[in-house]
mmCIF file of C-alpha atoms in Angstrom:
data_model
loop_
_atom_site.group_PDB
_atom_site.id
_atom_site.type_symbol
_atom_site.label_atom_id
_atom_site.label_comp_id
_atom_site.label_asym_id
_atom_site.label_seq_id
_atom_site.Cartn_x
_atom_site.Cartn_y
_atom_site.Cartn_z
ATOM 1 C CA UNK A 12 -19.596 -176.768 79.573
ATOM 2 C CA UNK A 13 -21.956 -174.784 77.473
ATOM 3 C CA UNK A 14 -20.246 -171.586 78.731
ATOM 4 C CA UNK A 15 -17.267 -172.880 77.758
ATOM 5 C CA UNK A 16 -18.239 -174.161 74.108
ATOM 6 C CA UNK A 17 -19.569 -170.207 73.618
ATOM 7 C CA UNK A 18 -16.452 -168.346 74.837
ATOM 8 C CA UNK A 19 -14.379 -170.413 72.644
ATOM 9 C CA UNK A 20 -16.825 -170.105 69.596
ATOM 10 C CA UNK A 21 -16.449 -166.455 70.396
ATOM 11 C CA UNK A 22 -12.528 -166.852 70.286
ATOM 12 C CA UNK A 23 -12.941 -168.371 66.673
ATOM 13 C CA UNK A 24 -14.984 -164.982 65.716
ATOM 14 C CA UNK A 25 -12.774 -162.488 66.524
ATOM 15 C CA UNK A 26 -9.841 -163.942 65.392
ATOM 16 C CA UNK A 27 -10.795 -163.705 61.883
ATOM 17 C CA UNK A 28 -10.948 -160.051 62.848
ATOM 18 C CA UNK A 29 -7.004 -159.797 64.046
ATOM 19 C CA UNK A 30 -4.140 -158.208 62.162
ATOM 20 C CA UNK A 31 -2.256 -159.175 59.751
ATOM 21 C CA UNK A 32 0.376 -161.754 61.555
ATOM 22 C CA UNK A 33 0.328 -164.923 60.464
ATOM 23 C CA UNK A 34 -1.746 -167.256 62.275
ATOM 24 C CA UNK A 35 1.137 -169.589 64.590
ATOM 25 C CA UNK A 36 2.984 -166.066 66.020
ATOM 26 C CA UNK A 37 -0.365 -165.440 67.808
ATOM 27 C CA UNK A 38 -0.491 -168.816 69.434
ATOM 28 C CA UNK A 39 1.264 -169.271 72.960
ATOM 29 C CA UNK A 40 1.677 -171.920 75.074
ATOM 30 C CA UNK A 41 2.064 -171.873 78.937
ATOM 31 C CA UNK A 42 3.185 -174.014 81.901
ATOM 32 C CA UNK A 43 1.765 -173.065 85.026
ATOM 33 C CA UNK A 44 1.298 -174.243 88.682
ATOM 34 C CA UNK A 45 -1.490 -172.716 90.395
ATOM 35 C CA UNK A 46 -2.600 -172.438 94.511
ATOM 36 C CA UNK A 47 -5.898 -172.030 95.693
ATOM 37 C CA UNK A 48 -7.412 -171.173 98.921
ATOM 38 C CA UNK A 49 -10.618 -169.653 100.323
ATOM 39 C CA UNK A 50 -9.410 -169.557 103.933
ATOM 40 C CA UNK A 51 -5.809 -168.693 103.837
ATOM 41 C CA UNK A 52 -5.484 -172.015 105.774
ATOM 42 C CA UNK A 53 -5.934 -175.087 103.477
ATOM 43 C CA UNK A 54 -4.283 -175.032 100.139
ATOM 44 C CA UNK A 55 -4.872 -176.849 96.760
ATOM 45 C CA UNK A 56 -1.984 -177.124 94.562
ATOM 46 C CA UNK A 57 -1.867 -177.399 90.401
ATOM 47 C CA UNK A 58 -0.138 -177.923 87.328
ATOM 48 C CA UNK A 59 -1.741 -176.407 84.363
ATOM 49 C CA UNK A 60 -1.691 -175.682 80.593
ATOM 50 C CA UNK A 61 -2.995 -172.935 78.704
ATOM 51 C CA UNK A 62 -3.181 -171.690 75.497
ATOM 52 C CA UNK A 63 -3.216 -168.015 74.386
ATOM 53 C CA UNK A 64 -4.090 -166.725 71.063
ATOM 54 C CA UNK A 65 -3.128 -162.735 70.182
ATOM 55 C CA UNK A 66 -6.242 -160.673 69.002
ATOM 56 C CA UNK A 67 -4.145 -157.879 68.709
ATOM 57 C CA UNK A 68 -0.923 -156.425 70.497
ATOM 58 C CA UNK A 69 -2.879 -156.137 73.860
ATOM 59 C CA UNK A 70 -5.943 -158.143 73.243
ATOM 60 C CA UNK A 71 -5.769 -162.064 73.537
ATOM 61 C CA UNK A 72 -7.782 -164.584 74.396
ATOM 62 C CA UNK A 73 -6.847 -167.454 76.990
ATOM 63 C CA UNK A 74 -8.241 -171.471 76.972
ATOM 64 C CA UNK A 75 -6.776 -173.161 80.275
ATOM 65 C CA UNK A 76 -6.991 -176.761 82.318
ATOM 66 C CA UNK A 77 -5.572 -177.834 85.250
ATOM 67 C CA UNK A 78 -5.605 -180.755 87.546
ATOM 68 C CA UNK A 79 -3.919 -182.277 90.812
ATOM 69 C CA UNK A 80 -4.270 -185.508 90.840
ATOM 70 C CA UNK A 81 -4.980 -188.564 88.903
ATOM 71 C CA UNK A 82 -7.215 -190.760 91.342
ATOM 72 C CA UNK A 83 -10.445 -188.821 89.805
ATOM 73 C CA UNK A 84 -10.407 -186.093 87.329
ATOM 74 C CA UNK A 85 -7.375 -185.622 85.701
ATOM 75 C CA UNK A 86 -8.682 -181.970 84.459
ATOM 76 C CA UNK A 87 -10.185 -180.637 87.966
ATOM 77 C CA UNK A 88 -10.694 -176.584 86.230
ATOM 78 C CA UNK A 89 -10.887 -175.245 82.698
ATOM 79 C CA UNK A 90 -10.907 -171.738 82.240
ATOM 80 C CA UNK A 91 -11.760 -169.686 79.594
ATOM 81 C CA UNK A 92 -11.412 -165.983 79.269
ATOM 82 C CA UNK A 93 -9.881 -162.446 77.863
ATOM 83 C CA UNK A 94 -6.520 -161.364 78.740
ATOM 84 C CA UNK A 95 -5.427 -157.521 78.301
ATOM 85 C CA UNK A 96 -1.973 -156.625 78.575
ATOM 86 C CA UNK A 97 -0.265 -153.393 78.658
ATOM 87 C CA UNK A 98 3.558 -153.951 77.260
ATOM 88 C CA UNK A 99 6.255 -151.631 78.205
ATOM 89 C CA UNK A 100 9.111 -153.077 76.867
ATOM 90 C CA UNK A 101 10.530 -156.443 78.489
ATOM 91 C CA UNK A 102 7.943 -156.497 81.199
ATOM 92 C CA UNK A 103 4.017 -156.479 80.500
ATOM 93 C CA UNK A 104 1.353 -156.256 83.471
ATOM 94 C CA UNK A 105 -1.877 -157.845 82.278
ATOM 95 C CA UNK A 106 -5.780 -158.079 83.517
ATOM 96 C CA UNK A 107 -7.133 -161.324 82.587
ATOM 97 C CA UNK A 108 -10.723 -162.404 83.319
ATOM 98 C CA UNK A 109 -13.589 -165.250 82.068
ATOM 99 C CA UNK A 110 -15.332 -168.175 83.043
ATOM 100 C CA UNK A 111 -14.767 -171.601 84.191
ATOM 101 C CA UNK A 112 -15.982 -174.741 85.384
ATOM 102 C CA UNK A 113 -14.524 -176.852 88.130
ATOM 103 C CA UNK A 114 -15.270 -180.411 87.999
ATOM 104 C CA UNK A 115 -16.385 -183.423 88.377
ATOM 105 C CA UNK A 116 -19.115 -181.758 89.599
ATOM 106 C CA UNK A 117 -19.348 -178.811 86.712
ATOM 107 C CA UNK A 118 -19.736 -175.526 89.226
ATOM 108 C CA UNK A 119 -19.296 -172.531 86.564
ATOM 109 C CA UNK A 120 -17.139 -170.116 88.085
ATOM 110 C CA UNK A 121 -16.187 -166.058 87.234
ATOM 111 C CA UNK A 122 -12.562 -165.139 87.476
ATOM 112 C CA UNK A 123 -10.811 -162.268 87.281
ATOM 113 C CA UNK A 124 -7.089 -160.709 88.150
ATOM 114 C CA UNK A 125 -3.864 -159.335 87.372
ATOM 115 C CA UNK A 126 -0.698 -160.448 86.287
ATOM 116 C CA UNK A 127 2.923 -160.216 85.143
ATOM 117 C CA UNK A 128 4.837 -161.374 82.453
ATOM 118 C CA UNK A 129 8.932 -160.843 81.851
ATOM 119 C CA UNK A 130 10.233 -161.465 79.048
ATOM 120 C CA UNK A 131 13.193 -163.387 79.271
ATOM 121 C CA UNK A 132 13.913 -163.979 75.031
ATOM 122 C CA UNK A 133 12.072 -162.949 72.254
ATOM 123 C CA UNK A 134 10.165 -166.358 72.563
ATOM 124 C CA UNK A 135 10.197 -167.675 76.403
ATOM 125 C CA UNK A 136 8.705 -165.716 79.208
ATOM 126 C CA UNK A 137 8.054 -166.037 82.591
ATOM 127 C CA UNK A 138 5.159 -164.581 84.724
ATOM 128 C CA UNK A 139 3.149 -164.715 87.896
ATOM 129 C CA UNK A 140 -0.575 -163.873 88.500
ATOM 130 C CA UNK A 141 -3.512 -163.886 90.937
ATOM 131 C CA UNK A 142 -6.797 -164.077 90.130
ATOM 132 C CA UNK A 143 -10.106 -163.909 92.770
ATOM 133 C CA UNK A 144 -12.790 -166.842 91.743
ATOM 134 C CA UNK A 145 -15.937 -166.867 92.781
ATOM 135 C CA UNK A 146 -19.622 -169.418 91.940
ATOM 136 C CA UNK A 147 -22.789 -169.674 93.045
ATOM 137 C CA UNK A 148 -22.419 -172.548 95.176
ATOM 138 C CA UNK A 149 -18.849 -171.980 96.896
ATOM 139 C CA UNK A 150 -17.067 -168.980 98.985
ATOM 140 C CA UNK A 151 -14.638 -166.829 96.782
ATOM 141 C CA UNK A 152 -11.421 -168.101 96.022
ATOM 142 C CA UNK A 153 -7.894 -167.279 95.934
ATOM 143 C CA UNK A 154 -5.546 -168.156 92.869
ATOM 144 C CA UNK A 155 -1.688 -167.917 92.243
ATOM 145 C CA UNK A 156 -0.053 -168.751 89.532
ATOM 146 C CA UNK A 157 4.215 -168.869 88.375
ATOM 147 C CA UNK A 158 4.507 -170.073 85.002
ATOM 148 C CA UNK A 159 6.794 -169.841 81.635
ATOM 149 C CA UNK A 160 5.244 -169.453 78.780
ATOM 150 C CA UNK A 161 6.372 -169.879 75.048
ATOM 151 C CA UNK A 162 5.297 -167.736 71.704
ATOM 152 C CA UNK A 163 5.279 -169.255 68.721
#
């Protein structure tokens, strides 16, 4: 949780550093559903939320949860981390990367991928990404992701 607390304390920093935009048309919202696997066998399925805050045109930073179930922890990940996109008109490829924590039993996590976002208005998008996980304790881990995502 610590790592978490610092990443988004860092978030706080450099947006006081961003351009000019006013502050709600950096702020995005996504929907996601996510699928992991570390064996290409047994899959765990999840609906997510993230928020996304512009640095810049290609910098942002990314705060995400997600969960699949409600018997124990409704919020099974959160994820925090950098995203980097590259926009070439309607359809932007992205790296995104950062840390997490899986719980209930807090194992920090690294994470790192690519992605794809289409722009479908000037607001709504859509995209699909896969990122590789990987902690101390657990094998590395596969991630998709198919959201929509909205831009204030």
């Amino acid at each position: 949780m610590k790592t978490l607390g610092i990443l988004a304390a860092m978030t706080l920093a450099l947006a006081s550093f961003a351009d000019e935009k006013a502050i709600a048309d950096k702020i995005g919202v996504d929907v996601l559903a996510t699928t992991r696997t570390s064996d290409l066998k047994h899959f765990d399925h999840a609906t997510g939320v993230r928020v996304g805050y512009d640095l810049s045109k290609r910098i942002g930073a990314v705060l995400e949860v997600d969960g699949s179930d409600f018997k124990g922890s409704v919020v099974e990940n959160a994820f925090a981390g950098v995203k980097l996109t590259f926009p070439t008109g309607r359809v932007s490829p992205y790296l995104i990367g950062g840390f997490g924590m899986k719980f209930p039993d807090k194992e920090e996590y690294l994470a790192g991928g690519l992605g794809l976002s289409v722009a479908i208005t000037e607001k709504v998008s859509v995209f699909s990404e896969a990122l590789g996980e990987k902690s101390k304790r657990t094998s590395t881990t596969a991630r998709f992701s198919v959201g929509v995502g909205y831009r204030f």
